[in-house]
Coordinates of C-alpha atoms in Angstrom, one line a residue:
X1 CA -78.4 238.1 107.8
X2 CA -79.7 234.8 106.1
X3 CA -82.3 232.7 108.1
X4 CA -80.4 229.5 109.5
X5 CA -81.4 226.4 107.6
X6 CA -83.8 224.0 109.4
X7 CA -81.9 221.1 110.8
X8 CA -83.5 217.7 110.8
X9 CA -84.2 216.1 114.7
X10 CA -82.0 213.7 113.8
X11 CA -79.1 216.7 113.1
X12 CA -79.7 218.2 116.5
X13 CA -76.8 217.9 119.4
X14 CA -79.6 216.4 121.9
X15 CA -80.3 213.7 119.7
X16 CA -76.2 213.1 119.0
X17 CA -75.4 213.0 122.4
X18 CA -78.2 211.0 123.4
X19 CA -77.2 208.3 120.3
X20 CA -73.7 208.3 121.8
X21 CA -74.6 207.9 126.0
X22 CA -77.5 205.4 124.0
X23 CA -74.9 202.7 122.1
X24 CA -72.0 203.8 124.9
X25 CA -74.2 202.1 127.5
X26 CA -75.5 199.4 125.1
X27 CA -72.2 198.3 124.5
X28 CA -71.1 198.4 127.6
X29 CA -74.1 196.5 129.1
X30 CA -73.5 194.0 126.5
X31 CA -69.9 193.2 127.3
X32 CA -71.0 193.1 130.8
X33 CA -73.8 190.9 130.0
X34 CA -72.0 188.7 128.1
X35 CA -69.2 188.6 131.0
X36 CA -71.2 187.9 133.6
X37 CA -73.0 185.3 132.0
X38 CA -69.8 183.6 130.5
X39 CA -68.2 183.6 134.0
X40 CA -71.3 182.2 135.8
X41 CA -71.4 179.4 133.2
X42 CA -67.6 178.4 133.8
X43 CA -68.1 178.8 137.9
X44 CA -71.3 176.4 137.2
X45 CA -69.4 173.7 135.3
X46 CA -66.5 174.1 137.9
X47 CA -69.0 173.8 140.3
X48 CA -70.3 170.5 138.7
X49 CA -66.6 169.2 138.6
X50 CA -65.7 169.9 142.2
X51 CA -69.3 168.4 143.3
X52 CA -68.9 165.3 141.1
X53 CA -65.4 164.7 142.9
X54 CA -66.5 165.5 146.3
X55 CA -69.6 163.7 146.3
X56 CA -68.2 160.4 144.3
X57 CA -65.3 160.6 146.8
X58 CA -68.0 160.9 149.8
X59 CA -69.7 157.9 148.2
X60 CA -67.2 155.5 147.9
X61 CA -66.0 156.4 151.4
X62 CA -69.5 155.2 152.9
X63 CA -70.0 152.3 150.3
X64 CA -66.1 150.1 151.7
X65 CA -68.1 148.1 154.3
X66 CA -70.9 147.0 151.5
X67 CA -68.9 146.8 149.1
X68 CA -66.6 144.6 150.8
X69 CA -69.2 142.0 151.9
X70 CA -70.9 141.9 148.6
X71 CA -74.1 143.7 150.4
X72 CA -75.3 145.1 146.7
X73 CA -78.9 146.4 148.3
X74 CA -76.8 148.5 150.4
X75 CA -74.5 149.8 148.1
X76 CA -77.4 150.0 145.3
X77 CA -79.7 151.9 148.0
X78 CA -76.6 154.7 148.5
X79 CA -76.2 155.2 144.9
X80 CA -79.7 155.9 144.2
X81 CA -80.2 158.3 147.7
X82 CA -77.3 160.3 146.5
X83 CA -78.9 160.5 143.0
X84 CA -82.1 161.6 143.9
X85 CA -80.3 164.4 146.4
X86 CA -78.0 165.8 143.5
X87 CA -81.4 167.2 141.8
X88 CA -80.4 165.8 138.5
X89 CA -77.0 166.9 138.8
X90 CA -75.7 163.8 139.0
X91 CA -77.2 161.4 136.4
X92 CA -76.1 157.7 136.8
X93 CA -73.7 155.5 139.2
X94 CA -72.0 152.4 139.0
X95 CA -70.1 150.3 141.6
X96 CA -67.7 147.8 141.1
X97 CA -65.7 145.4 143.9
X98 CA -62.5 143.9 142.7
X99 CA -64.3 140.7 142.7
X100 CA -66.2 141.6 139.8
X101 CA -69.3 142.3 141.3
X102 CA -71.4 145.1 139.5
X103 CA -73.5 147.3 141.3
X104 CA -75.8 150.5 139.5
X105 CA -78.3 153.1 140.6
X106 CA -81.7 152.6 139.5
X107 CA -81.3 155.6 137.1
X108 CA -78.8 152.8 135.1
X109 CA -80.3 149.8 134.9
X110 CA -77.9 148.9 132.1
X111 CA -74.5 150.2 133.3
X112 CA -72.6 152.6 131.3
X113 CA -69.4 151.4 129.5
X114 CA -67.7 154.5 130.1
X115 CA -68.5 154.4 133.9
X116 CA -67.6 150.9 134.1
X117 CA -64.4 151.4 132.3
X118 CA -63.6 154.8 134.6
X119 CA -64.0 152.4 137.7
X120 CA -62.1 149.9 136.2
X121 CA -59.0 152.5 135.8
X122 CA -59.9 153.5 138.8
X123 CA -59.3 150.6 140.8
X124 CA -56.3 149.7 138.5
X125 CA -54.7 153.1 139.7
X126 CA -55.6 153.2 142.8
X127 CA -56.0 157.0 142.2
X128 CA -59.7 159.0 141.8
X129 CA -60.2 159.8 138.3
X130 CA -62.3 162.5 136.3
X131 CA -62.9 162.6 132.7
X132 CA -63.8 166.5 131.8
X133 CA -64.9 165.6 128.3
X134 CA -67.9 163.2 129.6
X135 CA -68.0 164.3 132.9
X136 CA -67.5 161.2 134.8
X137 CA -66.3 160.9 138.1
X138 CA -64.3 157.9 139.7
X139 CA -63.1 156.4 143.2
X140 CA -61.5 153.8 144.5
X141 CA -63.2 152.4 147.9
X142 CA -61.1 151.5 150.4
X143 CA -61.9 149.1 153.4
X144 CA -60.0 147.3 156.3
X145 CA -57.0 148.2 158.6
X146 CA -54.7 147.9 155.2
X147 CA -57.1 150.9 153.7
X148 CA -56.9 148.1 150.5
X149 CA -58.9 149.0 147.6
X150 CA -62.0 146.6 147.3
X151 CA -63.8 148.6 144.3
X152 CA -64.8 151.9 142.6
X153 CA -67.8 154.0 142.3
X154 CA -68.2 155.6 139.1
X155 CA -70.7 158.7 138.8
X156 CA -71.9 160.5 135.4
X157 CA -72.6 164.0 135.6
X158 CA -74.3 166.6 134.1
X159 CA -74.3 170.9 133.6
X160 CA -77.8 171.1 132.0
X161 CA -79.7 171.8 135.2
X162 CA -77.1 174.4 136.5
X163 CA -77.0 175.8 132.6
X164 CA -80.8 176.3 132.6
X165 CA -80.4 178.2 135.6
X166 CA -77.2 180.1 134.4
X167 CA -79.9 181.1 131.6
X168 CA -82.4 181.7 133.4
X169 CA -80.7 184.4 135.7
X170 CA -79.1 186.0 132.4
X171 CA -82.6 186.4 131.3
X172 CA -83.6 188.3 134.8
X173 CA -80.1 190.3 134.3
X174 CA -81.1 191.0 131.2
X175 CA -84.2 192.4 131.9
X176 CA -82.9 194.0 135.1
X177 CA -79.6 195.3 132.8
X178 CA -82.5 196.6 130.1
X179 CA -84.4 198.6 132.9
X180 CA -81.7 200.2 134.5
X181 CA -80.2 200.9 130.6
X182 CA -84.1 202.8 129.9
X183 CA -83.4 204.4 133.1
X184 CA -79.8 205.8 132.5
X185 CA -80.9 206.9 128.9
X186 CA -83.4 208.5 129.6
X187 CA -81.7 210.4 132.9
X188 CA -78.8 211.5 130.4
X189 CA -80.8 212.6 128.1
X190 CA -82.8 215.1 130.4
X191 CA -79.3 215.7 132.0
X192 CA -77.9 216.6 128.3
X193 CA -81.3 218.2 127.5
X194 CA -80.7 220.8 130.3
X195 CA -76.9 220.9 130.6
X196 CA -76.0 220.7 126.7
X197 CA -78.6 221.2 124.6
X198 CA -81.0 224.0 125.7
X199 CA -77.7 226.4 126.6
X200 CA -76.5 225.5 123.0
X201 CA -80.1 226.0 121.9
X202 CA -80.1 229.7 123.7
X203 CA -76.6 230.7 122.6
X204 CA -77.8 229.8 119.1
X205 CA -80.8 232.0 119.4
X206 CA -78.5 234.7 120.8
X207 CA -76.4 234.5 117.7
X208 CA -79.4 234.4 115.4
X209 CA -80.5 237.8 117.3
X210 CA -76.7 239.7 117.1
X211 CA -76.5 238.4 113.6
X212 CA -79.9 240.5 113.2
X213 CA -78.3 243.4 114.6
X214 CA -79.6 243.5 118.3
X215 CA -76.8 244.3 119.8
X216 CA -78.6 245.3 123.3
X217 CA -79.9 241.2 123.5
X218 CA -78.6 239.9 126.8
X219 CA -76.0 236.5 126.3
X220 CA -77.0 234.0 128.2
X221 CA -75.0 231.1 130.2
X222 CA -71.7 233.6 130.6
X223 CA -71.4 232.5 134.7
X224 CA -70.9 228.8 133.4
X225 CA -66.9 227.5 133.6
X226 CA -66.9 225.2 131.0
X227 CA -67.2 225.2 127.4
X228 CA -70.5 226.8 126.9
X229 CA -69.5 229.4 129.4
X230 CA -66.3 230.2 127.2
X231 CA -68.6 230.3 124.2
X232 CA -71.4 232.7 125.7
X233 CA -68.4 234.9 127.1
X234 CA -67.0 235.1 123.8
X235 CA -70.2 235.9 122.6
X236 CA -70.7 238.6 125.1
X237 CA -67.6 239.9 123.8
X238 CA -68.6 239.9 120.1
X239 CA -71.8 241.1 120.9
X240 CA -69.9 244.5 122.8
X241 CA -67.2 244.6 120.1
X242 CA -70.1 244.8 117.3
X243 CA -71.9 247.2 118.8
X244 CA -68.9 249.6 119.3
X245 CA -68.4 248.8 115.5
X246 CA -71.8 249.8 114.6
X247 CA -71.7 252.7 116.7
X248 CA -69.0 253.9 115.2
X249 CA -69.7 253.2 111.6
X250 CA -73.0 255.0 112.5
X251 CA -71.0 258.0 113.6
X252 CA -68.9 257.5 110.7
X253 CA -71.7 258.1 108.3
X254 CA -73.2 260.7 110.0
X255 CA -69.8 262.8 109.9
X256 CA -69.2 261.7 106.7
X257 CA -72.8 263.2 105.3
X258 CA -71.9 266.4 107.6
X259 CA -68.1 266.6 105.8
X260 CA -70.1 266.3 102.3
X261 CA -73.0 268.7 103.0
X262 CA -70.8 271.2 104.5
X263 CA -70.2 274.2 103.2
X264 CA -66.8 274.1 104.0
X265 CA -64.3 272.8 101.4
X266 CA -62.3 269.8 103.0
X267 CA -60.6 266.9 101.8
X268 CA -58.7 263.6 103.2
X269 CA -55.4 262.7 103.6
X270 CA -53.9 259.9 104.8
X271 CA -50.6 259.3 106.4
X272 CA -48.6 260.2 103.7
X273 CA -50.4 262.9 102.7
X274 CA -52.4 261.8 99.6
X275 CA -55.6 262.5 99.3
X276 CA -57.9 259.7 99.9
X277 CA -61.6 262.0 99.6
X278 CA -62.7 265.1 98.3
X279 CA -66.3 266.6 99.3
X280 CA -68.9 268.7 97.0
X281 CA -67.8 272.3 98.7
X282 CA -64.0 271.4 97.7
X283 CA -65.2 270.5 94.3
X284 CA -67.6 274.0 94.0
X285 CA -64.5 275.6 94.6
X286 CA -61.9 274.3 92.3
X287 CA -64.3 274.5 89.7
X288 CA -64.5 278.6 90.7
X289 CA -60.6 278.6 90.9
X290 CA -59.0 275.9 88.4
X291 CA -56.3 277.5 89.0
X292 CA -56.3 276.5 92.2
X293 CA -54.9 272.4 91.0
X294 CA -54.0 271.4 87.5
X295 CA -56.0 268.5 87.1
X296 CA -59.8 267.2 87.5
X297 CA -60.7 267.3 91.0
X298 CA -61.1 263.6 90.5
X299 CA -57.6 263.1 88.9
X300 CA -56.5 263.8 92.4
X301 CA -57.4 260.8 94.2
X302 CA -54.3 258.8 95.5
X303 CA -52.3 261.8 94.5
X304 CA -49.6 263.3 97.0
X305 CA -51.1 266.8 98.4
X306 CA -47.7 268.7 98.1
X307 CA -48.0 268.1 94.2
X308 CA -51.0 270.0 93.4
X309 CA -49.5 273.1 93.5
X310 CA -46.0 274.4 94.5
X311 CA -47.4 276.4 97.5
X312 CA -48.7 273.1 99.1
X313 CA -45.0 272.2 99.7
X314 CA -45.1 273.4 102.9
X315 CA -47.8 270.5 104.3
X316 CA -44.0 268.4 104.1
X317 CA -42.7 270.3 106.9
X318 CA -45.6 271.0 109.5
X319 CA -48.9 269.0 108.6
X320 CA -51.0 270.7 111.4
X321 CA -51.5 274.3 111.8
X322 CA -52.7 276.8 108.9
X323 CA -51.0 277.6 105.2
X324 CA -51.8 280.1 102.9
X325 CA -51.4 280.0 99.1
X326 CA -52.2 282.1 96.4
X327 CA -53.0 280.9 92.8
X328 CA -53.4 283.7 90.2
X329 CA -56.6 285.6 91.6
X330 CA -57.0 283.1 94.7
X331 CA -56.2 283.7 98.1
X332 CA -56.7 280.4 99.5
X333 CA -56.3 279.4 103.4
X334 CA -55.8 275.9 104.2
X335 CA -56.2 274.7 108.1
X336 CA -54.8 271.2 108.8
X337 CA -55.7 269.0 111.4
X338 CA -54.6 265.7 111.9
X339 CA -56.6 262.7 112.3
X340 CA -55.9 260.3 115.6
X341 CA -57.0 256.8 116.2
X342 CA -58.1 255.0 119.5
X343 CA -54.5 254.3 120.5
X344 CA -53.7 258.0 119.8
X345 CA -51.7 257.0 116.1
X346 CA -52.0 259.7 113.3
X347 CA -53.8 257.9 110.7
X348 CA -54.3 261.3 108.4
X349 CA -55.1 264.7 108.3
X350 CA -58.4 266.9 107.7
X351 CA -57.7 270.1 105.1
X352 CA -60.0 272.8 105.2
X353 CA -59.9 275.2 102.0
X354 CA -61.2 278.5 102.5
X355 CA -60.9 281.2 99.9
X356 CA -60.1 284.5 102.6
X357 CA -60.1 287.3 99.5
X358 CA -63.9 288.4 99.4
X359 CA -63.5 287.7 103.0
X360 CA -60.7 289.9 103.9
X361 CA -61.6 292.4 101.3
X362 CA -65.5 292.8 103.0
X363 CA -63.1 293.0 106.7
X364 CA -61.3 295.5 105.0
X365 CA -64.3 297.8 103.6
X366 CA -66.0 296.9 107.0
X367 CA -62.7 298.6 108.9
X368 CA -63.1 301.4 106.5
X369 CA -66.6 302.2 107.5
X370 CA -66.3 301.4 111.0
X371 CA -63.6 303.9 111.1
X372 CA -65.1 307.2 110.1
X373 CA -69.2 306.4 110.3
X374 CA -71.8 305.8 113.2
X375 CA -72.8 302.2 113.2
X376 CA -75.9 300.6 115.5
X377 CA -77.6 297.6 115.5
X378 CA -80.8 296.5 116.9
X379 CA -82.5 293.4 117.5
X380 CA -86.1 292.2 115.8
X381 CA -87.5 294.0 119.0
X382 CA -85.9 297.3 118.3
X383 CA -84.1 297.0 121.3
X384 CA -80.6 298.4 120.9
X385 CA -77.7 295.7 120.8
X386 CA -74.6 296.7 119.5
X387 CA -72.7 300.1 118.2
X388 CA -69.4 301.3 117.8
X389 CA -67.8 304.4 118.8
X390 CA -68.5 307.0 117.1
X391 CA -72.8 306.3 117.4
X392 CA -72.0 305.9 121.1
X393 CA -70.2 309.5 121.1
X394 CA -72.6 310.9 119.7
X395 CA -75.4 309.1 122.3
X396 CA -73.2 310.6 125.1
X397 CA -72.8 307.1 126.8
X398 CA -71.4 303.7 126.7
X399 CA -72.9 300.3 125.3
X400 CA -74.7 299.3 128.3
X401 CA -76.4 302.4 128.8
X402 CA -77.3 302.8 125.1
X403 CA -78.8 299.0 125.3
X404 CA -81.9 300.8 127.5
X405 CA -82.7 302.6 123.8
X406 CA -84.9 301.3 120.9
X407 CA -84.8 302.2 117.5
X408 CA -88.1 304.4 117.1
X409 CA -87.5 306.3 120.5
X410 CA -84.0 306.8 119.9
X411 CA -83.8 307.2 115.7
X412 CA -86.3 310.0 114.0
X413 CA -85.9 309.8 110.1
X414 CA -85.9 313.2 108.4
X415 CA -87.7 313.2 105.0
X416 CA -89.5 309.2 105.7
X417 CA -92.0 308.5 108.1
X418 CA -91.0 306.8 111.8
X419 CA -92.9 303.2 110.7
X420 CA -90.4 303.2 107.7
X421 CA -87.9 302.2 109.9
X422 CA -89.9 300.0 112.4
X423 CA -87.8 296.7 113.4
X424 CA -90.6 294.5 111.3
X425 CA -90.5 296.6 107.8
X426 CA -87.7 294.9 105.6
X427 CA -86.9 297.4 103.0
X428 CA -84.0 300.0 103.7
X429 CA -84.4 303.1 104.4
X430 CA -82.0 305.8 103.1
X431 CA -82.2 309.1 104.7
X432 CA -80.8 311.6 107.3
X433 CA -81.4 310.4 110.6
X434 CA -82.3 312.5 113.7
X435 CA -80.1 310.9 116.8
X436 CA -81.4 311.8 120.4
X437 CA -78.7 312.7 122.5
X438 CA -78.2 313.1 126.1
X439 CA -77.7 316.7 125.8
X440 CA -81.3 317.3 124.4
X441 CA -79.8 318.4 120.8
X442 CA -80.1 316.0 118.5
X443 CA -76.7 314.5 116.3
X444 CA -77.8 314.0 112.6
X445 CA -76.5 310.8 110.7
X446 CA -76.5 310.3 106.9
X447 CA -77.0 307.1 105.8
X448 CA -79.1 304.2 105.5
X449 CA -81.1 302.0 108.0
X450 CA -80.4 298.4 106.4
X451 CA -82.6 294.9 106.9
X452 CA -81.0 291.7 108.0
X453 CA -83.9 288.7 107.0
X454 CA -83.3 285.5 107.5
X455 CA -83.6 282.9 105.0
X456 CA -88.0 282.9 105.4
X457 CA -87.5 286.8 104.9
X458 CA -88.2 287.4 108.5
X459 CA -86.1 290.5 110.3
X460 CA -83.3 289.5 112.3
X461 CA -82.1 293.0 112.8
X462 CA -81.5 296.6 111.4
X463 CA -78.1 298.2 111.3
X464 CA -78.1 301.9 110.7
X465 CA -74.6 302.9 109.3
X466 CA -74.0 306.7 107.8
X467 CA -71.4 309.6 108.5
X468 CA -71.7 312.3 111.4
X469 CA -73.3 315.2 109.5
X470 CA -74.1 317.2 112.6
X471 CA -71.2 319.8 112.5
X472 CA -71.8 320.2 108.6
X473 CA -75.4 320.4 109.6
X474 CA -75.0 322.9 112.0
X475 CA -72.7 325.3 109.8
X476 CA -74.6 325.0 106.8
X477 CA -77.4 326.6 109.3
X478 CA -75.0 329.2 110.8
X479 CA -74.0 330.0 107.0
X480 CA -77.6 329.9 105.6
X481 CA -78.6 332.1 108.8
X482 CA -75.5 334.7 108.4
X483 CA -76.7 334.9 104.7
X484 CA -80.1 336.0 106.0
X485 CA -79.0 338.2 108.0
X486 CA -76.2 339.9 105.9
X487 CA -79.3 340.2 103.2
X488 CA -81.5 341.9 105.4
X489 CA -78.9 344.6 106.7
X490 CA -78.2 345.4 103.0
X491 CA -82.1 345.3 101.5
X492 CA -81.6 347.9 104.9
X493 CA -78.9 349.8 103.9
X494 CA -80.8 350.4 100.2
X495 CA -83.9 351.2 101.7
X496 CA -82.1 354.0 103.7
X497 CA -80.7 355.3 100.6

C-alpha cells in the first residue's frame, strides 16, 4: 500500500473545525456587538428625549410664579441650576413670558432662534413641544387659579455625552466579547482536538496499519455512539473481514501449490462442468496417454469435461462418486468430488485421474504370489512384522506369536552366509532358505530375501517371498537315500556272486 500524502496543517480536520467554531463565533459576536451597541445608542437618545421632556416640563412648572412677576434672577438662577445638574445633557435654556420678556441660562448669553421660536409655538399652542431633529424641548408655564399660560421654557439638548459613554462601554464589551471569544476558541479547539481530531487521527493510523496488512492491530474508538464510533466499528469489521480474506487466500495458495506438486493427476471444474485448471501430474499423464483426450492439454481450458472423450459422458448424470474409462491401452479411474462454498452451494468439482492398469496388474501378480508362496516381512530391526499364510503354516503359529521372531534367529540361508541377509545389507539375496519351525525340523523356502530402501538408500525392510520346497526337499532325500541303498544291496548281490 502507497504511503499517504503529507497534508498541509492548514488541510487537517483540527484546523477546519477550529476555522469554522473560529468565524462562527466571530460572526456571531459581531452581530451581537453591533446589536447591543445599536440598541443602547437608540435607548440613550430615547433617554435624552424623555429627559428633555420631563425635565423642561419640571422647569416650567417651578418657573410660573417668576415668570409671572417678571422676577428674571429667579427664573435665570433655575435655568442655569438645572443646566449645571443635566451634566452637559442639557446645553442651553431660554424663557419667555407672554409679555415679551426674555429670559436665558448663562450657557446662552445670546438666545437661540430656534429655542426662542419653539417657545414662541409653544405658548401659541398652549401644548409642550419637541423638535427630534434639533433636539429642543418646549413648555408652556402656567400660573394663577385660571392655570393661564404666562410663558415657555425652551431647552436644547444634546446625545454626545450619553454617545461617548455608549462608546465607551462598546469598547469594554468589546474587549470583554474579545476575551471570552479567545476563551471559547481556544476551549473548542482542545474540545475538537480530543473529541474529533485525535480519534480521526487514530482511526487514520489504524487504516494506514490494515492497509499494510496487520490485520491483528487493535481499532480503536469502537465503544463511541456517534460517527467516529460507526466508522471504527466498520473498521473493525473490515479489519476481521480482511483477515478471513487473507487467510483464506493464504490457504488457497498453499492448496493450490499442493494440487500442482502432487503426484496425483487432478483438474477443475466448475459448475457446469468445464474445466477451469489442469495441474503438472494431469499433464505427465496425457502426454503418456494422448489417447486419453484429443486435444493439447491446454486446448482444454473452458472446455466441457463430458466432450473429451465419450466415456466422460457419464460425469452428466452423477458428478460425485468414481468412473472408469478406457482409451485404447488406458485404464483410467476418475474420482469426483464436488467442491462447496461457505453457504454449502456447489461451486465445482475436484477430478482425480488415476491410471489403475500397472496398478491392478502388480495386485494381480501380487494375488498370484501371495497365493501359492511363503511371504514375510520384517522391519529395519529384523523384528518380524507381517506374513501371510502359508510362512505362518509353516512357523506352526499365528501373526502375533511369529512377531516375537527376527530375521537371523528365525531365517538360516543355505549356500550365503547369515550377515547376507542382515536387516542393514541392501542387496537381495537369492537362495534356499532354512525356516525354524516349532516342531524342531526346519521348512525350506526357495526364493529371494528382497530390500526395501528408502529414497537416501536406507533399509526400510526385507521381504522374503519363495515357494514351500520342504516336501520336494524331503523326497528328493528319501529318493537320493533309497538310491543309495538300492545301490548298495546290488554292489551286494554282485559281490556274492
Amino acid at each position: 500500500m502507497s504511503k499517504p500524502k503529507k497534508r498541509r496543517a492548514t488541510q487537517t480536520v483540527f484546523v477546519k473545525c477550529a476555522a469554522i467554531v473560529a468565524t462562527a463565533t466571530a460572526l456571531i459576536a459581531g452581530i451581537l456587538s453591533y446589536q447591543n451597541f445599536h440598541i443602547a445608542t437608540k435607548v440613550g437618545e430615547d433617554g435624552v428625549e424623555l429627559l428633555a421632556q420631563e425635565v423642561t416640563g419640571f422647569v416650567a412648572s417651578q418657573v410660573g410664579g417668576a415668570m409671572r412677576f417678571d422676577k428674571s434672577e429667579d427664573v435665570t438662577r433655575l435655568l442655569d441650576e438645572t443646566i449645571a445638574n443635566l451634566n452637559s445633557v442639557a446645553q442651553e435654556a431660554v424663557g419667555l413670558s407672554v409679555a415679551g420678556a426674555t429670559y436665558a441660562s448663562s450657557t446662552a448669553a445670546t438666545p437661540n432662534a430656534a429655542l426662542r421660536a419653539l417657545a414662541e409655538r409653544a405658548i401659541a399652542q398652549g401644548i409642550p413641544i419637541f423638535d427630534t431633529d434639533t433636539l429642543i424641548a418646549a413648555h408652556p408655564v402656567r400660573f394663577g387659579q385660571q392655570n393661564e399660560v404666562v410663558g415657555a421654557v425652551a431647552m436644547s439638548w444634546s446625545t454626545a455625552s450619553t454617545t461617548a459613554e455608549i462608546a465607551q462601554s462598546k469598547i469594554q464589551s468589546l474587549a470583554m466579547t474579545g476575551g471570552v471569544f479567545l476563551f471559547v476558541l481556544i476551549g473548542s479547539a482542545l474540545i475538537t482536538r480530543q473529541t474529533i481530531s485525535l480519534p480521526l487521527q487514530k482511526v487514520g493510523q489504524t487504516i494506514e496499519r490494515i492497509g499494510g496488512g496487520d490485520y491483528r492491530t487493535p481499532v480503536p474508538n469502537t465503544q463511541r455512539r456517534d460517527e467516529i464510533g460507526t466508522i471504527a466499528s466498520t473498521l473493525s469489521s473490515l479489519r476481521d473481514d480482511l483477515a478471513e480474506a487473507q487467510s483464506r487466500t493464504r490457504d488457497g495458495v498453499l492448496r493450490g501449490a499442493g494440487f500442482d506438486g502432487s503426484s496425483a493427476a487432478l483438474t477443475m471444474l466448475d459448475r457446469d462442468l468445464s474445466v477451469t485448471h489442469t495441474y503438472k501430474a494431469f499433464q505427465a499423464l496425457v502426454n503418456n496417454h494422448p489417447e486419453v483426450i484429443d486435444r493439447p492439454v491446454d486446448a482444454i481450458i473452458g472446455t466441457p469435461v463430458t466432450t473429451l472423450h465419450p466415456a466422460l459422458s457419464a460425469f452428466e448424470q452423477a458428478t460425485d462418486g468414481t468412473h472408469e474409462m478406457r482409451a485404447k491401452n488406458a485404464y483410467l479411474e476418475l474420482s469426483a468430488n464436488k467442491i462447496h462454498d461457505a453457504e454449502g452451494l456447489a461451486v465445482g468439482t475436484v477430478v482425480e485421474w488415476k491410471d489403475v492398469y500397472s496398478e491392478r496388474l502388480d495386485r494381480a501378480i501380487l494375488g498370484a504370489l501371495e497365493a501359492n508362496q511363503a511371504k514375510a516381512v520384517f522391519g529395519p530391526d529384523g523384528q518380524l512384522i507381517d506374513a501371510n499364510a502359508i510362512f505362518l503354516s509353516l512357523l506352526g503359529c499365528d501373526v502375533q506369536g511369529a512377531r516375537a521372531q527376527t530375521l537371523t534367529g528365525l531365517i538360516t540361508p543355505q549356500d550365503s552366509t547369515p550377515e547376507a541377509i542382515s536387516p542393514h545389507m541392501t542387496e537381495a539375496v537369492f537362495d534356499e532358505f532354512l525356516v525354524q519351525t516349532r516342531t524342531g525340523r526346519p521348512a525350506r523356502i526357495q526364493g529371494g530375501d528382497c530390500h526395501v530402501l528408502d529414497r537416501s538408500g536406507a533399509p526400510m525392510c526385507v521381504v522374503l517371498i519363495g515357494l514351500d520346497v520342504t516336501a520336494t526337499r524331503a523326497a528328493v532325500e528319501q529318493a537320493d537315500a533309497d538310491r543309495a541303498r538300492m545301490q548298495a544291496e546290488q554292489d551286494r548281490m554282485i559281490d556274492a556272486l
